[in-house]
mmCIF file of C-alpha atoms in Angstrom:
data_model
loop_
_atom_site.group_PDB
_atom_site.id
_atom_site.type_symbol
_atom_site.label_atom_id
_atom_site.label_comp_id
_atom_site.label_asym_id
_atom_site.label_seq_id
_atom_site.Cartn_x
_atom_site.Cartn_y
_atom_site.Cartn_z
ATOM 1 C CA MET A 188 105.069 82.624 64.960
ATOM 2 C CA PRO A 189 107.907 85.248 63.517
ATOM 3 C CA ASP A 190 110.820 85.457 66.142
ATOM 4 C CA THR A 191 110.626 87.824 66.422
ATOM 5 C CA ASN A 192 111.473 90.215 69.720
ATOM 6 C CA ALA A 193 109.401 90.244 72.936
ATOM 7 C CA ILE A 194 108.875 93.438 73.003
ATOM 8 C CA GLU A 195 109.771 96.671 71.032
ATOM 9 C CA ALA A 196 109.740 99.721 72.266
ATOM 10 C CA VAL A 197 111.257 102.831 70.760
ATOM 11 C CA GLY A 198 111.496 106.836 72.170
ATOM 12 C CA LEU A 199 108.838 106.295 75.229
ATOM 13 C CA ARG A 200 108.351 109.928 76.625
ATOM 14 C CA PHE A 201 106.169 110.473 79.196
ATOM 15 C CA ARG A 202 105.691 112.690 82.996
ATOM 16 C CA TYR A 203 103.700 113.498 85.695
ATOM 17 C CA GLY A 204 103.755 117.649 85.150
ATOM 18 C CA ARG A 205 106.768 119.257 84.221
ATOM 19 C CA GLU A 206 108.466 115.686 85.746
ATOM 20 C CA TRP A 207 109.514 113.509 83.334
ATOM 21 C CA ALA A 208 109.438 110.027 84.491
ATOM 22 C CA LEU A 209 111.207 108.485 81.177
ATOM 23 C CA ASP A 210 112.948 110.734 78.113
ATOM 24 C CA GLY A 211 113.327 108.791 75.474
ATOM 25 C CA VAL A 212 113.637 104.849 76.189
ATOM 26 C CA SER A 213 113.789 102.717 73.067
ATOM 27 C CA LEU A 214 114.548 98.518 74.412
ATOM 28 C CA ASP A 215 114.140 95.563 72.021
ATOM 29 C CA ILE A 216 113.209 92.387 74.077
ATOM 30 C CA PRO A 217 113.909 89.090 73.008
ATOM 31 C CA ARG A 218 112.032 86.437 73.366
ATOM 32 C CA ARG A 219 113.074 84.339 76.806
ATOM 33 C CA ASP A 220 114.803 87.042 77.781
ATOM 34 C CA VAL A 221 115.030 87.196 81.241
ATOM 35 C CA LEU A 222 114.988 91.252 81.818
ATOM 36 C CA CYS A 223 115.380 93.352 85.397
ATOM 37 C CA VAL A 224 114.656 96.755 85.343
ATOM 38 C CA ILE A 225 116.009 98.182 88.232
ATOM 39 C CA GLY A 226 117.178 101.967 89.682
ATOM 40 C CA ALA A 227 116.206 103.711 92.731
ATOM 41 C CA ASN A 228 112.850 105.156 94.135
ATOM 42 C CA GLY A 229 111.458 107.789 91.505
ATOM 43 C CA ALA A 230 114.532 106.357 88.685
ATOM 44 C CA GLY A 231 111.017 106.059 86.352
ATOM 45 C CA LYS A 232 110.993 101.812 86.572
ATOM 46 C CA THR A 233 106.927 101.673 87.306
ATOM 47 C CA THR A 234 106.271 103.735 84.802
ATOM 48 C CA LEU A 235 108.388 101.776 82.410
ATOM 49 C CA LEU A 236 107.107 98.555 83.180
ATOM 50 C CA SER A 237 103.264 100.198 82.949
ATOM 51 C CA LEU A 238 103.524 101.692 79.383
ATOM 52 C CA LEU A 239 106.010 98.449 78.332
ATOM 53 C CA GLY A 240 102.382 96.496 80.374
ATOM 54 C CA GLY A 241 99.526 98.433 77.847
ATOM 55 C CA MET A 242 97.816 100.414 81.792
ATOM 56 C CA VAL A 243 99.105 103.893 79.586
ATOM 57 C CA LEU A 244 99.488 104.634 76.682
ATOM 58 C CA PRO A 245 102.974 106.694 75.889
ATOM 59 C CA GLN A 246 103.082 110.977 75.866
ATOM 60 C CA GLN A 247 105.468 110.707 73.120
ATOM 61 C CA GLY A 248 106.321 107.295 71.547
ATOM 62 C CA HIS A 249 105.395 103.779 70.776
ATOM 63 C CA VAL A 250 105.734 99.413 71.759
ATOM 64 C CA ARG A 251 105.044 96.413 69.654
ATOM 65 C CA VAL A 252 104.931 93.192 72.421
ATOM 66 C CA PHE A 253 105.237 89.978 69.606
ATOM 67 C CA GLY A 254 105.544 92.063 66.998
ATOM 68 C CA LEU A 255 101.463 94.452 67.527
ATOM 69 C CA ASP A 256 101.101 97.837 68.725
ATOM 70 C CA ARG A 257 100.730 97.415 71.742
ATOM 71 C CA TRP A 258 98.220 100.284 71.762
ATOM 72 C CA ARG A 259 95.498 98.918 69.169
ATOM 73 C CA ASP A 260 96.749 94.732 69.606
ATOM 74 C CA ASN A 261 95.955 95.315 73.090
ATOM 75 C CA PHE A 262 93.163 93.273 73.552
ATOM 76 C CA GLU A 263 95.175 90.282 72.329
ATOM 77 C CA ILE A 264 98.656 90.708 73.961
ATOM 78 C CA ARG A 265 96.534 91.311 77.303
ATOM 79 C CA LYS A 266 95.693 87.663 75.751
ATOM 80 C CA ARG A 267 99.345 85.838 76.076
ATOM 81 C CA SER A 268 100.595 88.083 79.231
ATOM 82 C CA THR A 269 99.872 88.756 82.455
ATOM 83 C CA PHE A 270 100.876 91.790 84.563
ATOM 84 C CA LEU A 271 100.906 92.209 88.105
ATOM 85 C CA LEU A 272 100.888 95.584 90.066
ATOM 86 C CA ALA A 273 103.899 96.133 92.944
ATOM 87 C CA GLU A 274 100.491 96.579 94.984
ATOM 88 C CA PRO A 275 98.121 94.049 93.910
ATOM 89 C CA ALA A 276 94.264 95.225 93.181
ATOM 90 C CA PHE A 277 91.758 92.449 93.820
ATOM 91 C CA GLY A 278 88.032 93.464 92.855
ATOM 92 C CA GLU A 279 85.102 92.636 94.049
ATOM 93 C CA SER A 280 86.364 89.445 95.610
ATOM 94 C CA LEU A 281 85.886 87.749 98.782
ATOM 95 C CA THR A 282 89.079 86.316 99.495
ATOM 96 C CA PRO A 283 91.891 84.654 97.030
ATOM 97 C CA TYR A 284 90.791 81.188 95.966
ATOM 98 C CA GLU A 285 87.883 83.528 94.836
ATOM 99 C CA PHE A 286 89.652 86.743 93.052
ATOM 100 C CA LEU A 287 92.341 83.638 91.489
ATOM 101 C CA ARG A 288 88.698 81.447 90.161
ATOM 102 C CA PHE A 289 87.853 84.512 88.180
ATOM 103 C CA PHE A 290 91.640 85.102 87.112
ATOM 104 C CA ALA A 291 91.800 82.032 85.628
ATOM 105 C CA GLN A 292 87.931 82.483 84.231
ATOM 106 C CA ILE A 293 89.751 85.509 81.869
ATOM 107 C CA TYR A 294 92.448 83.601 80.703
ATOM 108 C CA ALA A 295 89.588 80.645 80.522
ATOM 109 C CA VAL A 296 91.797 77.958 81.955
ATOM 110 C CA PRO A 297 90.056 74.851 82.076
ATOM 111 C CA LYS A 298 88.251 73.989 85.462
ATOM 112 C CA ALA A 299 90.516 70.750 85.677
ATOM 113 C CA GLU A 300 93.753 72.947 84.961
ATOM 114 C CA PHE A 301 92.851 75.417 87.022
ATOM 115 C CA LEU A 302 92.859 73.667 90.209
ATOM 116 C CA GLU A 303 95.721 71.610 90.172
ATOM 117 C CA ARG A 304 97.521 74.812 88.841
ATOM 118 C CA VAL A 305 96.593 77.162 91.364
ATOM 119 C CA LYS A 306 97.264 74.181 94.086
ATOM 120 C CA ARG A 307 100.461 73.120 92.608
ATOM 121 C CA LEU A 308 101.059 76.906 93.250
ATOM 122 C CA ALA A 309 99.129 77.688 96.977
ATOM 123 C CA THR A 310 101.337 75.361 97.937
ATOM 124 C CA ASP A 311 104.680 76.282 96.548
ATOM 125 C CA MET A 312 103.181 80.021 97.835
ATOM 126 C CA ASN A 313 102.361 78.088 101.122
ATOM 127 C CA MET A 314 98.972 79.741 100.859
ATOM 128 C CA THR A 315 96.868 76.620 101.284
ATOM 129 C CA ASP A 316 95.250 77.354 104.369
ATOM 130 C CA HIS A 317 94.694 81.105 103.510
ATOM 131 C CA TRP A 318 92.756 80.831 100.164
ATOM 132 C CA ASN A 319 89.911 81.139 101.736
ATOM 133 C CA LYS A 320 90.042 84.194 104.543
ATOM 134 C CA PRO A 321 88.289 87.362 103.794
ATOM 135 C CA TRP A 322 91.383 89.659 102.841
ATOM 136 C CA GLN A 323 91.097 91.709 105.677
ATOM 137 C CA LYS A 324 92.321 88.493 108.123
ATOM 138 C CA LEU A 325 95.072 88.173 105.479
ATOM 139 C CA SER A 326 98.934 89.712 105.754
ATOM 140 C CA LEU A 327 100.719 92.347 103.989
ATOM 141 C CA GLY A 328 102.565 89.362 102.812
ATOM 142 C CA MET A 329 100.070 86.935 101.907
ATOM 143 C CA LEU A 330 98.048 89.662 99.503
ATOM 144 C CA LYS A 331 101.129 89.660 97.523
ATOM 145 C CA LYS A 332 102.164 85.858 97.553
ATOM 146 C CA THR A 333 97.889 86.094 96.020
ATOM 147 C CA GLY A 334 98.962 88.263 93.404
ATOM 148 C CA LEU A 335 102.216 85.974 92.811
ATOM 149 C CA ILE A 336 100.310 83.552 92.048
ATOM 150 C CA ALA A 337 97.245 85.219 90.112
ATOM 151 C CA ALA A 338 100.743 86.193 87.084
ATOM 152 C CA PHE A 339 101.948 82.572 87.070
ATOM 153 C CA LEU A 340 98.231 80.932 87.038
ATOM 154 C CA PRO A 341 97.595 81.187 83.160
ATOM 155 C CA ASP A 342 99.387 79.958 80.511
ATOM 156 C CA ALA A 343 101.158 82.939 78.532
ATOM 157 C CA GLN A 344 104.548 84.070 77.428
ATOM 158 C CA LEU A 345 104.662 87.077 78.227
ATOM 159 C CA ARG A 346 104.750 87.665 82.404
ATOM 160 C CA ILE A 347 105.914 91.314 83.610
ATOM 161 C CA MET A 348 105.807 92.054 87.852
ATOM 162 C CA ASP A 349 107.241 95.331 89.266
ATOM 163 C CA GLU A 350 108.492 94.623 93.025
ATOM 164 C CA PRO A 351 107.585 90.722 93.215
ATOM 165 C CA PHE A 352 109.900 90.272 95.423
ATOM 166 C CA ALA A 353 108.764 93.358 97.543
ATOM 167 C CA GLY A 354 106.108 93.246 99.610
ATOM 168 C CA GLY A 355 106.598 90.931 103.245
ATOM 169 C CA ILE A 356 106.684 88.000 100.633
ATOM 170 C CA ASP A 357 108.405 85.478 103.010
ATOM 171 C CA PRO A 358 112.279 83.348 102.097
ATOM 172 C CA MET A 359 110.668 80.902 101.653
ATOM 173 C CA ALA A 360 108.216 82.267 98.723
ATOM 174 C CA MET A 361 111.245 83.648 97.460
ATOM 175 C CA GLU A 362 113.095 80.816 96.778
ATOM 176 C CA ALA A 363 109.243 79.646 95.118
ATOM 177 C CA LEU A 364 109.896 82.823 93.293
ATOM 178 C CA TYR A 365 113.688 82.075 91.800
ATOM 179 C CA THR A 366 112.101 79.047 90.863
ATOM 180 C CA TRP A 367 109.075 79.955 88.957
ATOM 181 C CA ILE A 368 111.009 82.844 86.469
ATOM 182 C CA ALA A 369 113.001 80.217 85.828
ATOM 183 C CA ASP A 370 110.724 77.675 85.227
ATOM 184 C CA ALA A 371 109.393 80.067 82.378
ATOM 185 C CA LYS A 372 111.835 81.186 81.058
ATOM 186 C CA SER A 373 112.836 76.891 80.599
ATOM 187 C CA ARG A 374 108.830 77.105 78.614
ATOM 188 C CA GLY A 375 110.328 80.004 76.650
ATOM 189 C CA GLU A 376 108.223 82.660 77.909
ATOM 190 C CA THR A 377 109.891 86.728 78.872
ATOM 191 C CA ILE A 378 110.458 87.803 82.146
ATOM 192 C CA LEU A 379 110.218 90.917 82.863
ATOM 193 C CA PHE A 380 110.703 92.395 86.549
ATOM 194 C CA SER A 381 111.194 95.173 88.668
ATOM 195 C CA THR A 382 113.734 95.628 91.918
ATOM 196 C CA GLN A 383 115.443 97.471 93.893
ATOM 197 C CA VAL A 384 117.808 94.801 94.896
ATOM 198 C CA LEU A 385 120.979 94.057 93.381
ATOM 199 C CA GLU A 386 121.048 90.180 94.686
ATOM 200 C CA GLN A 387 117.165 89.563 93.128
ATOM 201 C CA ALA A 388 118.408 91.111 89.743
ATOM 202 C CA GLU A 389 121.661 88.865 90.228
ATOM 203 C CA SER A 390 120.057 85.531 91.109
ATOM 204 C CA ALA A 391 117.488 85.641 88.493
ATOM 205 C CA ALA A 392 117.938 87.932 85.677
ATOM 206 C CA ASP A 393 119.688 87.186 82.508
ATOM 207 C CA ARG A 394 120.233 91.495 81.447
ATOM 208 C CA ILE A 395 120.216 94.348 83.697
ATOM 209 C CA LEU A 396 118.626 97.639 82.553
ATOM 210 C CA LEU A 397 119.911 100.171 85.226
ATOM 211 C CA LEU A 398 117.701 103.633 84.315
ATOM 212 C CA GLU A 399 118.042 106.734 86.718
ATOM 213 C CA ALA A 400 115.977 109.911 85.847
ATOM 214 C CA GLY A 401 113.962 107.839 83.703
ATOM 215 C CA SER A 402 117.187 107.753 80.951
ATOM 216 C CA ILE A 403 118.070 104.615 79.998
ATOM 217 C CA CYS A 404 122.256 104.543 81.932
ATOM 218 C CA ALA A 405 123.285 100.598 82.213
ATOM 219 C CA LEU A 406 122.233 97.585 79.692
ATOM 220 C CA GLY A 407 123.330 94.118 80.421
ATOM 221 C CA THR A 408 124.320 90.823 81.212
ATOM 222 C CA PRO A 409 124.708 90.684 85.829
ATOM 223 C CA SER A 410 128.093 90.374 84.908
ATOM 224 C CA GLU A 411 128.697 93.809 82.879
ATOM 225 C CA ILE A 412 126.396 95.701 85.315
ATOM 226 C CA ILE A 413 127.364 94.126 88.711
ATOM 227 C CA ILE A 414 130.860 95.223 89.980
#
């Protein structure tokens, strides 16, 4: 496989009504990079991740992932990547385990591998005693943990996560997430996530992209960005 960038974005613009959420963002993300997008509320973080993750279509500009067109080849890209919403949606499944089993089937994870992986990931997140409970009996943090397990359950070359450290997860789960991100990088994966907390960006990311009012105002290593 050619060692192209994981993501190449050129001239991305997107607006809601008259307000530009993104205004001309261009960005290259190398393979095996861990990039954190940081910014205040309304800076454009979720919009940028949604465009790069194929959740919405840019009104101007284009995105390529693994050298493939984000929209023309969207199905092929989705087979090789995962996307975690800030507030995960679980469809019609009745319990976390049912959702994770269905999610694994979408990515064609063999049954034996699914059972091994889901047990290991759920143990890291302290979720094994809760994965057969109905959703209404779970806390906000448990719901977010289920989404995080799903994000790391299948094999993937790219994982995009909107605010993975938010949503009420406890310190133990945060430490597990730091480890998962580091392990994913060691496997050659590319990770893109957003946060509002500089400490999380500094601890997990190779590079930080600072967004302000829909534009990139800084991009570099944590030591270059955080003073």
